[in-house]
Amino acid sequence: MTTNETESGEKMELLNANLAKVEELSLRLAEVMGHHKPLRNELNAPEPEVFMTAATAYWQNMLNDPGKMIENQLDLWTKSVKGFVDAQNLILKGQFAAPQDDTPTDRRFSHPMWKTHPYFNLVKQQYMRNAEAIRKSVGELEGLSGKDKQRIEYFSSQIIDMMAPTNFLGTNPEVLEKAVATEGQSLVDGLENLIADLESNNGELLVKLADENAFEIGRNIATAPGKVVYRNRMFELLQFAPTTDTVHEIPLVVFPPWINKYYILDLKEQNSMIRWCVAQGYTVFVVSWINPDRSYSDVGMEDYITEGFLEAIAKVKSICDQPKVNAVGYCIAGTTLHLTLSLMKQHGDTSVNSATFFTTLTDFSDQGEFTPFLQDDFIDGIDEEVEEEGILRSFIMQRTFSFLRSNDLIYGPAIKSYMMGEAPPAFDLLYWNGDGSGLPGKMAHQYLRELCQSNKFVGDGVELCGKTLKISDVDVPICAVTCETDHIARWRDCFHGFQQTKSRSKTFIVSQSGHIAGIVNPPSKKKYGHFTNKKLKGTADEWMEGATFHEGSWWPRWDTWLSQKSGNQIPKRTPGTSDFPVLGDAPGTYVLEKATK
């Protein structure tokens, strides 16, 4: 027996052994799924009437204009048959090559074999033809309402993404190559990754995006020096240690969103906005919200306003012995800061000297990419979920956000982890993204029904805390920072709400990039620029047409704005006082609590 034959035999034995492991792991997988309690149907798909409406519209269009439908089908058939014939002709000529490929560039198909191998190229081309045919058919549907059309477009797009040949072992050359090169070990590792993810989420499939063992809160992320100086059932108040000899007189209190943890603003030293603000001479306080369990089911928006925002503002004023604070609200916390300012206006409370809003929506008249999830069938399902569970569990929100970018946040990572057996990357931002929080049941219901669906805050007002709160009550100096490619809080929608405040001093900024990267954009990186325009009347597009682009981060521009509203320089403040003794080191204890499954 030759050396090559021996090596070949050993490889075959290893491959067979790994395939046997796959069978063993399959039994473990079956056990995991046997204990899985599926989500209610309303949270997995729209009500059947949505698809019935689309089918009826398609049938009606066919009756009204059968020529167009037949023309579309013939076009697909012609391209499909031609692609097959071209591939066959090359093979008959003895050429192992792909036919001409005029399909658009798609990074999912970056592996060379998608272009060079006749089989994989044919599969790719046919998938892209089918996808285009579906999009065209949906795009030409008539007789549907705007929201129904958006929903059909969204769910058809999800089907298209799900059925990509890259998502299947037999039609992904990169996966097959690695399986052969590793004698099947990549498949074993991938199945182990899959089972581990299922086990950690009670049978729900949430692709782990980052290596959780690479990070530890307080050790290599969320490390800005500071102290916990106050705690109640809603939040811990963190005061960060000064790094300058003098500080601005008026303190800065930051309210992060409670859907995720505060340390998005303190990931690493190089991109920590908290550290940067401290270095500019601000006394920085940050609210670290509780990760609610089922006992918080009756906590509503009014509790976040009174026991959260108002309480934090009062405690910061007392600690610093100052009558005013400057406040920052990020995403949903920015929305709630607006509600708080409306309530304070009606109470004659002038504690907030200025307010800054990061990626904040207040006008929900255009629900954008969230339209499919903000209709009654889905919200009814969420109401039933929170009625049963007491909270809106974190993984439900995480899954929803992921499907808005399914190729980047679901299928791409799943291919790497489950089909190629690769460990997730050590990426701090993705680690933070997976460290979610739940929402109290009452609060989730109010936010979705009163604000997102009914859009009351910019209309007749929303009833909270015994008052009718309206955006027109907001009249403190404000600065809004939005992000150009943000798909969660689109900058144009943020602009519409921003315009409806009654503040006489307004600044609006559009940063390049998205919901996170556009905000966490330190000057040292010199990565993303930003747009400004002092003319705030007219449409958002008119604002952008007249805007000036500036290279680099918006942080220094905001610092110039904020410093003018922060009073004189005074000696630096050490965290805590005799009335507010230090309760522990930052990042505190609330940030360590994991979301309820």
C-alpha positions as semicolon CSV with decimal commas, in nm:
position;residue;x (nm);y (nm);z (nm)
1;M;0,000;0,000;0,000
2;T;0,141;0,340;-0,099
3;T;0,181;0,638;0,133
4;N;-0,093;0,823;-0,055
5;E;-0,330;0,528;-0,015
6;T;-0,252;0,515;0,359
7;E;-0,316;0,888;0,402
8;S;-0,636;0,859;0,198
9;G;-0,754;0,571;0,415
10;E;-0,680;0,761;0,735
11;K;-0,867;1,065;0,608
12;M;-1,166;0,850;0,515
13;E;-1,167;0,694;0,863
14;L;-1,154;1,039;1,019
15;L;-1,435;1,159;0,795
16;N;-1,651;0,857;0,887
17;A;-1,576;0,912;1,256
18;N;-1,683;1,274;1,233
19;L;-1,998;1,181;1,048
20;A;-2,075;0,937;1,330
21;K;-2,029;1,226;1,577
22;V;-2,281;1,423;1,374
23;E;-2,534;1,145;1,431
24;E;-2,466;1,154;1,807
25;L;-2,502;1,530;1,816
26;S;-2,825;1,501;1,621
27;L;-2,972;1,304;1,912
28;R;-2,866;1,582;2,148
29;L;-3,025;1,833;1,914
30;A;-3,350;1,636;1,915
31;E;-3,347;1,638;2,295
32;V;-3,302;2,016;2,306
33;M;-3,585;2,074;2,062
34;G;-3,804;1,826;2,248
35;H;-3,814;2,067;2,543
36;H;-3,861;2,375;2,326
37;K;-4,169;2,582;2,391
38;P;-4,235;2,768;2,066
39;L;-4,334;3,131;2,061
40;R;-4,696;3,208;1,994
41;N;-4,778;3,214;1,625
42;E;-4,859;3,587;1,626
43;L;-4,493;3,665;1,692
44;N;-4,366;3,438;1,415
45;A;-4,576;3,544;1,118
46;P;-4,852;3,789;1,027
47;E;-5,216;3,688;1,037
48;P;-5,322;3,472;0,737
49;E;-5,540;3,754;0,604
50;V;-5,224;3,941;0,499
51;F;-5,126;3,666;0,257
52;M;-5,486;3,615;0,148
53;T;-5,508;3,984;0,063
54;A;-5,188;3,959;-0,140
55;A;-5,307;3,646;-0,319
56;T;-5,639;3,813;-0,400
57;A;-5,459;4,120;-0,534
58;Y;-5,230;3,901;-0,747
59;W;-5,528;3,710;-0,890
60;Q;-5,714;4,035;-0,958
61;N;-5,411;4,178;-1,137
62;M;-5,387;3,865;-1,349
63;L;-5,751;3,898;-1,452
64;N;-5,713;4,268;-1,526
65;D;-5,382;4,241;-1,711
66;P;-5,300;3,877;-1,791
67;G;-5,049;3,987;-2,054
68;K;-4,817;4,144;-1,796
69;M;-4,823;3,835;-1,572
70;I;-4,757;3,599;-1,863
71;E;-4,481;3,825;-1,990
72;N;-4,309;3,816;-1,649
73;Q;-4,332;3,438;-1,634
74;L;-4,202;3,394;-1,987
75;D;-3,910;3,624;-1,911
76;L;-3,816;3,409;-1,610
77;W;-3,857;3,085;-1,806
78;T;-3,652;3,213;-2,097
79;K;-3,363;3,325;-1,877
80;S;-3,375;3,000;-1,679
81;V;-3,368;2,774;-1,984
82;K;-3,100;2,984;-2,152
83;G;-2,878;2,960;-1,845
84;F;-2,915;2,582;-1,837
85;V;-2,849;2,547;-2,211
86;D;-2,539;2,770;-2,193
87;A;-2,397;2,558;-1,912
88;Q;-2,473;2,235;-2,100
89;N;-2,311;2,361;-2,420
90;L;-1,988;2,442;-2,236
91;I;-1,979;2,093;-2,087
92;L;-2,047;1,932;-2,427
93;K;-1,754;2,128;-2,566
94;G;-1,534;1,985;-2,291
95;Q;-1,508;2,317;-2,109
96;F;-1,551;2,298;-1,734
97;A;-1,651;2,662;-1,702
98;A;-1,943;2,877;-1,604
99;P;-2,152;3,054;-1,870
100;Q;-2,170;3,430;-1,902
101;D;-2,284;3,581;-1,574
102;D;-2,454;3,920;-1,578
103;T;-2,604;3,895;-1,229
104;P;-2,534;4,184;-0,991
105;T;-2,249;4,171;-0,740
106;D;-2,353;4,023;-0,406
107;R;-2,105;3,968;-0,124
108;R;-2,281;3,647;-0,024
109;F;-2,141;3,499;-0,345
110;S;-1,783;3,620;-0,309
111;H;-1,626;3,273;-0,314
112;P;-1,455;3,222;-0,656
113;M;-1,647;2,901;-0,734
114;W;-1,972;3,095;-0,762
115;K;-1,821;3,248;-1,075
116;T;-1,605;2,967;-1,212
117;H;-1,784;2,639;-1,134
118;P;-2,071;2,565;-1,377
119;Y;-2,291;2,393;-1,114
120;F;-2,259;2,658;-0,844
121;N;-2,281;2,940;-1,095
122;L;-2,603;2,797;-1,240
123;V;-2,750;2,762;-0,890
124;K;-2,655;3,121;-0,807
125;Q;-2,790;3,265;-1,131
126;Q;-3,117;3,077;-1,098
127;Y;-3,162;3,193;-0,739
128;M;-3,106;3,555;-0,841
129;R;-3,350;3,520;-1,131
130;N;-3,614;3,375;-0,901
131;A;-3,553;3,648;-0,643
132;E;-3,590;3,920;-0,905
133;A;-3,910;3,760;-1,035
134;I;-4,062;3,756;-0,686
135;R;-3,964;4,117;-0,618
136;K;-4,106;4,225;-0,952
137;S;-4,434;4,043;-0,895
138;V;-4,474;4,193;-0,550
139;G;-4,373;4,538;-0,672
140;E;-4,642;4,531;-0,942
141;L;-4,923;4,430;-0,708
142;E;-5,208;4,678;-0,716
143;G;-5,509;4,721;-0,492
144;L;-5,319;4,691;-0,163
145;S;-5,301;4,954;0,108
146;G;-4,961;5,109;0,173
147;K;-4,905;4,911;0,492
148;D;-5,020;4,583;0,338
149;K;-4,784;4,642;0,046
150;Q;-4,495;4,712;0,285
151;R;-4,567;4,396;0,480
152;I;-4,584;4,176;0,172
153;E;-4,259;4,328;0,044
154;Y;-4,093;4,263;0,380
155;F;-4,205;3,902;0,420
156;S;-4,133;3,814;0,057
157;S;-3,785;3,961;0,107
158;Q;-3,741;3,741;0,415
159;I;-3,832;3,433;0,211
160;I;-3,586;3,535;-0,061
161;D;-3,305;3,578;0,192
162;M;-3,385;3,253;0,366
163;M;-3,381;3,049;0,043
164;A;-3,038;3,172;-0,073
165;P;-2,820;2,876;-0,182
166;T;-2,547;3,000;0,052
167;N;-2,770;2,890;0,342
168;F;-2,767;2,521;0,244
169;L;-2,481;2,273;0,274
170;G;-2,523;2,114;-0,069
171;T;-2,517;2,444;-0,254
172;N;-2,247;2,635;-0,067
173;P;-1,902;2,564;-0,215
174;E;-1,714;2,734;0,067
175;V;-1,885;2,514;0,327
176;L;-1,828;2,197;0,123
177;E;-1,462;2,281;0,069
178;K;-1,405;2,325;0,440
179;A;-1,593;2,006;0,525
180;V;-1,366;1,807;0,292
181;A;-1,049;1,987;0,402
182;T;-1,123;1,916;0,771
183;E;-1,252;1,559;0,714
184;G;-1,592;1,671;0,841
185;Q;-1,463;1,833;1,161
186;S;-1,612;2,167;1,058
187;L;-1,958;2,006;1,043
188;V;-1,913;1,856;1,389
189;D;-1,796;2,188;1,531
190;G;-2,082;2,367;1,359
191;L;-2,345;2,133;1,499
192;E;-2,195;2,175;1,847
193;N;-2,218;2,554;1,804
194;L;-2,581;2,521;1,696
195;I;-2,677;2,303;1,991
196;A;-2,495;2,532;2,235
197;D;-2,689;2,833;2,106
198;L;-3,019;2,646;2,130
199;E;-2,945;2,524;2,482
200;S;-2,858;2,875;2,601
201;N;-3,190;3,011;2,471
202;N;-3,433;2,735;2,573
203;G;-3,453;2,598;2,220
204;E;-3,492;2,936;2,049
205;L;-3,243;2,992;1,769
206;L;-3,048;3,313;1,827
207;V;-2,714;3,312;1,651
208;K;-2,435;3,407;1,889
209;L;-2,260;3,699;1,723
210;A;-1,961;3,743;1,955
211;D;-1,731;3,535;2,170
212;E;-1,879;3,586;2,516
213;N;-1,568;3,451;2,686
214;A;-1,355;3,729;2,537
215;F;-1,520;4,002;2,745
216;E;-1,588;4,071;3,109
217;I;-1,782;4,376;3,220
218;G;-1,561;4,587;3,441
219;R;-1,241;4,418;3,325
220;N;-1,201;4,491;2,952
221;I;-1,528;4,672;2,875
222;A;-1,722;4,923;3,088
223;T;-1,401;5,019;3,266
224;A;-1,426;5,399;3,301
225;P;-1,338;5,475;3,667
226;G;-1,637;5,579;3,871
227;K;-1,866;5,499;4,161
228;V;-2,226;5,400;4,224
229;V;-2,365;5,693;4,423
230;Y;-2,737;5,609;4,429
231;R;-2,963;5,311;4,369
232;N;-3,336;5,251;4,357
233;R;-3,548;4,977;4,203
234;M;-3,520;5,134;3,856
235;F;-3,153;5,230;3,818
236;E;-2,808;5,272;3,962
237;L;-2,659;5,619;3,928
238;L;-2,293;5,613;3,824
239;Q;-2,071;5,916;3,879
240;F;-1,742;5,901;3,691
241;A;-1,410;6,015;3,833
242;P;-1,274;6,345;3,695
243;T;-0,953;6,356;3,495
244;T;-0,921;6,735;3,485
245;D;-0,839;6,973;3,770
246;T;-1,147;7,185;3,701
247;V;-1,488;7,091;3,566
248;H;-1,792;7,264;3,425
249;E;-2,029;7,390;3,689
250;I;-2,344;7,227;3,549
251;P;-2,327;6,844;3,556
252;L;-2,415;6,612;3,268
253;V;-2,654;6,319;3,320
254;V;-2,684;6,056;3,045
255;F;-2,990;5,835;3,004
256;P;-2,911;5,534;2,783
257;P;-3,185;5,312;2,637
258;W;-3,301;5,032;2,867
259;I;-3,336;4,781;2,584
260;N;-2,958;4,730;2,611
261;K;-2,692;4,816;2,869
262;Y;-2,537;5,160;2,923
263;Y;-2,184;5,051;2,833
264;I;-2,238;5,106;2,461
265;L;-2,095;5,443;2,564
266;D;-1,801;5,279;2,744
267;L;-1,687;4,977;2,542
268;K;-1,311;5,030;2,522
269;E;-1,092;5,317;2,631
270;Q;-1,038;5,421;2,268
271;N;-1,409;5,459;2,187
272;S;-1,557;5,538;2,528
273;M;-1,778;5,844;2,503
274;I;-1,799;5,855;2,882
275;R;-1,421;5,883;2,915
276;W;-1,412;6,147;2,642
277;C;-1,679;6,360;2,812
278;V;-1,495;6,337;3,142
279;A;-1,175;6,445;2,964
280;Q;-1,355;6,755;2,834
281;G;-1,415;6,865;3,192
282;Y;-1,774;6,751;3,249
283;T;-1,900;6,593;3,569
284;V;-2,060;6,288;3,410
285;F;-2,341;6,081;3,558
286;V;-2,488;5,783;3,375
287;V;-2,805;5,593;3,457
288;S;-2,758;5,215;3,457
289;W;-3,108;5,068;3,429
290;I;-3,231;4,756;3,606
291;N;-3,270;4,447;3,389
292;P;-3,633;4,379;3,485
293;D;-3,765;4,038;3,577
294;R;-4,127;3,929;3,587
295;S;-4,190;4,116;3,912
296;Y;-4,168;4,441;3,711
297;S;-4,473;4,358;3,498
298;D;-4,673;4,659;3,624
299;V;-4,394;4,912;3,573
300;G;-4,501;5,162;3,307
301;M;-4,368;5,462;3,119
302;E;-4,479;5,682;3,409
303;D;-4,249;5,489;3,643
304;Y;-3,953;5,538;3,410
305;I;-4,035;5,910;3,407
306;T;-4,086;5,960;3,782
307;E;-3,863;5,695;3,944
308;G;-3,611;5,711;3,663
309;F;-3,562;6,045;3,490
310;L;-3,698;6,283;3,754
311;E;-3,533;6,092;4,037
312;A;-3,194;6,084;3,864
313;I;-3,210;6,455;3,782
314;A;-3,300;6,541;4,142
315;K;-3,019;6,328;4,283
316;V;-2,758;6,475;4,044
317;K;-2,865;6,826;4,140
318;S;-2,834;6,739;4,507
319;I;-2,497;6,566;4,475
320;C;-2,350;6,858;4,281
321;D;-2,538;7,127;4,475
322;Q;-2,657;7,275;4,147
323;P;-3,007;7,391;4,045
324;K;-2,974;7,262;3,689
325;V;-2,836;6,974;3,485
326;N;-2,771;6,908;3,119
327;A;-2,939;6,585;3,005
328;V;-2,877;6,333;2,726
329;G;-3,126;6,073;2,606
330;Y;-3,033;5,792;2,365
331;C;-3,300;5,622;2,148
332;I;-3,604;5,524;2,361
333;A;-3,449;5,716;2,652
334;G;-3,447;6,022;2,427
335;T;-3,818;5,972;2,356
336;T;-3,883;5,944;2,729
337;L;-3,667;6,248;2,802
338;H;-3,904;6,443;2,575
339;L;-4,200;6,312;2,778
340;T;-4,022;6,410;3,098
341;L;-3,952;6,761;2,969
342;S;-4,320;6,801;2,881
343;L;-4,419;6,700;3,233
344;M;-4,158;6,930;3,387
345;K;-4,284;7,221;3,177
346;Q;-4,635;7,168;3,309
347;H;-4,503;7,155;3,666
348;G;-4,289;7,468;3,618
349;D;-3,973;7,264;3,682
350;T;-3,671;7,422;3,511
351;S;-3,408;7,174;3,630
352;V;-3,294;7,080;3,279
353;N;-3,076;7,352;3,128
354;S;-3,037;7,178;2,791
355;A;-3,123;6,842;2,637
356;T;-2,937;6,635;2,380
357;F;-3,102;6,352;2,192
358;F;-2,918;6,067;2,022
359;T;-3,114;5,889;1,745
360;T;-3,447;5,980;1,901
361;L;-3,792;5,930;1,753
362;T;-4,094;6,125;1,874
363;D;-4,307;6,133;1,557
364;F;-4,406;5,778;1,457
365;S;-4,631;5,872;1,166
366;D;-4,395;5,685;0,933
367;Q;-4,302;5,356;1,096
368;G;-4,040;5,274;0,833
369;E;-3,890;4,926;0,841
370;F;-4,081;4,848;1,160
371;T;-4,416;4,872;0,981
372;P;-4,451;4,490;0,956
373;F;-4,413;4,459;1,333
374;L;-4,632;4,751;1,442
375;Q;-4,965;4,622;1,313
376;D;-5,239;4,487;1,537
377;D;-5,171;4,118;1,480
378;F;-4,812;4,144;1,603
379;I;-4,889;4,390;1,884
380;D;-5,181;4,169;1,993
381;G;-4,931;3,885;2,012
382;I;-4,695;4,096;2,221
383;D;-4,982;4,193;2,452
384;E;-5,058;3,824;2,505
385;E;-4,687;3,755;2,558
386;V;-4,647;4,020;2,829
387;E;-4,976;3,919;2,989
388;E;-4,839;3,566;3,026
389;E;-4,472;3,643;3,095
390;G;-4,493;3,982;3,270
391;I;-4,217;4,119;3,047
392;L;-4,131;4,144;2,680
393;R;-3,834;3,911;2,679
394;S;-3,510;4,039;2,534
395;F;-3,463;3,766;2,276
396;I;-3,795;3,856;2,109
397;M;-3,674;4,211;2,048
398;Q;-3,328;4,090;1,949
399;R;-3,478;3,852;1,694
400;T;-3,698;4,127;1,549
401;F;-3,406;4,368;1,508
402;S;-3,194;4,091;1,356
403;F;-3,451;4,012;1,087
404;L;-3,433;4,373;0,970
405;R;-3,076;4,289;0,863
406;S;-3,113;3,913;0,827
407;N;-2,818;3,849;0,595
408;D;-2,577;4,035;0,824
409;L;-2,718;3,934;1,162
410;I;-2,869;3,589;1,102
411;Y;-2,772;3,397;0,789
412;G;-2,414;3,518;0,748
413;P;-2,317;3,446;1,110
414;A;-2,514;3,118;1,103
415;I;-2,317;2,997;0,800
416;K;-1,986;3,075;0,972
417;S;-2,089;2,923;1,305
418;Y;-2,316;2,627;1,217
419;M;-2,196;2,518;0,874
420;M;-1,826;2,605;0,891
421;G;-1,776;2,546;1,262
422;E;-1,608;2,878;1,330
423;A;-1,612;3,047;1,669
424;P;-1,783;3,388;1,680
425;P;-1,545;3,685;1,674
426;A;-1,421;3,871;1,981
427;F;-1,605;4,192;1,893
428;D;-1,707;4,422;2,177
429;L;-1,994;4,587;1,991
430;L;-2,153;4,252;1,903
431;Y;-2,102;4,132;2,260
432;W;-2,293;4,436;2,383
433;N;-2,562;4,373;2,119
434;G;-2,625;4,028;2,266
435;D;-2,637;4,154;2,626
436;G;-2,996;4,265;2,615
437;S;-3,263;4,361;2,865
438;G;-3,629;4,282;2,879
439;L;-3,905;4,540;2,893
440;P;-4,169;4,554;3,168
441;G;-4,502;4,437;3,031
442;K;-4,699;4,756;3,100
443;M;-4,421;4,979;2,966
444;A;-4,391;4,775;2,643
445;H;-4,768;4,793;2,589
446;Q;-4,779;5,170;2,645
447;Y;-4,483;5,240;2,421
448;L;-4,611;5,028;2,132
449;R;-4,978;5,128;2,153
450;E;-4,968;5,489;2,271
451;L;-4,653;5,615;2,100
452;C;-4,565;5,389;1,806
453;Q;-4,915;5,298;1,686
454;S;-5,131;5,592;1,795
455;N;-4,854;5,855;1,773
456;K;-5,022;6,051;2,050
457;F;-4,722;6,252;2,171
458;V;-4,716;6,464;1,854
459;G;-5,095;6,458;1,828
460;D;-5,351;6,520;2,099
461;G;-5,106;6,414;2,369
462;V;-5,038;6,102;2,572
463;E;-5,185;6,063;2,920
464;L;-4,909;5,993;3,171
465;C;-4,841;6,099;3,530
466;G;-5,180;6,268;3,553
467;K;-5,100;6,505;3,266
468;T;-5,148;6,519;2,890
469;L;-4,794;6,526;2,756
470;K;-4,725;6,688;2,418
471;I;-4,408;6,750;2,223
472;S;-4,505;7,117;2,192
473;D;-4,431;7,153;2,566
474;V;-4,059;7,096;2,505
475;D;-3,892;7,438;2,498
476;V;-3,543;7,398;2,649
477;P;-3,236;7,436;2,423
478;I;-3,197;7,109;2,236
479;C;-2,942;6,933;2,018
480;A;-3,044;6,627;1,816
481;V;-2,783;6,391;1,674
482;T;-2,911;6,145;1,415
483;C;-2,740;5,897;1,184
484;E;-2,750;5,887;0,806
485;T;-2,799;5,511;0,757
486;D;-2,988;5,443;1,081
487;H;-3,266;5,192;1,009
488;I;-3,402;5,193;1,365
489;A;-3,453;5,568;1,411
490;R;-3,431;5,708;1,058
491;W;-3,287;6,057;1,057
492;R;-3,570;6,202;0,847
493;D;-3,829;6,076;1,097
494;C;-3,621;6,215;1,385
495;F;-3,616;6,550;1,204
496;H;-3,998;6,558;1,179
497;G;-4,036;6,522;1,555
498;F;-3,749;6,762;1,625
499;Q;-3,926;7,033;1,426
500;Q;-4,239;7,006;1,642
501;T;-4,073;7,111;1,966
502;K;-4,112;7,472;2,073
503;S;-3,746;7,523;2,162
504;R;-3,608;7,852;2,036
505;S;-3,252;7,716;2,044
506;K;-3,219;7,410;1,823
507;T;-2,926;7,227;1,669
508;F;-2,963;6,931;1,435
509;I;-2,676;6,705;1,327
510;V;-2,668;6,405;1,093
511;S;-2,370;6,178;1,148
512;Q;-2,254;5,932;0,887
513;S;-2,311;5,559;0,952
514;G;-2,583;5,390;1,157
515;H;-2,762;5,372;1,491
516;I;-2,454;5,279;1,692
517;A;-2,144;5,354;1,483
518;G;-2,274;5,703;1,401
519;I;-2,296;5,785;1,773
520;V;-1,995;5,593;1,903
521;N;-1,763;5,781;1,670
522;P;-1,461;5,916;1,862
523;P;-1,253;6,194;1,703
524;S;-0,939;5,980;1,723
525;K;-1,072;5,737;1,463
526;K;-1,124;6,007;1,200
527;K;-1,375;5,773;1,041
528;Y;-1,721;5,922;0,990
529;G;-1,810;6,282;0,912
530;H;-2,131;6,472;0,982
531;F;-2,374;6,724;0,830
532;T;-2,506;7,050;0,977
533;N;-2,752;7,313;0,860
534;K;-2,890;7,603;1,066
535;K;-3,200;7,630;0,848
536;L;-3,453;7,406;1,018
537;K;-3,769;7,485;0,824
538;G;-3,891;7,281;0,531
539;T;-3,856;6,909;0,472
540;A;-3,578;6,681;0,587
541;D;-3,458;6,643;0,228
542;E;-3,443;7,022;0,190
543;W;-3,241;7,038;0,511
544;M;-2,993;6,786;0,373
545;E;-2,971;6,963;0,034
546;G;-2,859;7,279;0,211
547;A;-2,639;7,104;0,468
548;T;-2,262;7,140;0,501
549;F;-2,050;6,828;0,535
550;H;-1,773;6,824;0,794
551;E;-1,494;6,569;0,811
552;G;-1,456;6,377;1,136
553;S;-1,660;6,315;1,446
554;W;-1,946;6,536;1,562
555;W;-1,828;6,504;1,926
556;P;-1,613;6,822;1,929
557;R;-1,897;7,022;1,769
558;W;-2,133;6,901;2,040
559;D;-1,875;6,984;2,306
560;T;-1,865;7,343;2,180
561;W;-2,246;7,358;2,200
562;L;-2,267;7,190;2,541
563;S;-1,982;7,382;2,706
564;Q;-2,166;7,708;2,640
565;K;-2,456;7,571;2,847
566;S;-2,246;7,426;3,129
567;G;-2,154;7,729;3,338
568;N;-1,819;7,832;3,482
569;Q;-1,519;7,619;3,569
570;I;-1,501;7,500;3,930
571;P;-1,270;7,259;4,120
572;K;-1,319;6,896;4,019
573;R;-1,576;6,686;4,204
574;T;-1,497;6,352;4,366
575;P;-1,778;6,094;4,323
576;G;-2,023;6,081;4,610
577;T;-2,090;6,308;4,909
578;S;-2,165;6,261;5,276
579;D;-2,535;6,251;5,190
580;F;-2,470;6,017;4,897
581;P;-2,197;5,778;5,011
582;V;-2,033;5,553;4,755
583;L;-2,223;5,223;4,721
584;G;-1,962;5,050;4,509
585;D;-1,738;5,082;4,207
586;A;-1,860;5,140;3,854
587;P;-1,995;4,967;3,650
588;G;-2,216;4,867;3,944
589;T;-2,433;4,559;3,989
590;Y;-2,739;4,620;3,770
591;V;-2,532;4,601;3,453
592;L;-2,423;4,246;3,543
593;E;-2,776;4,105;3,553
594;K;-2,871;3,891;3,255
595;A;-3,203;3,908;3,078
596;T;-3,484;3,678;3,187
597;K;-3,531;3,393;2,938
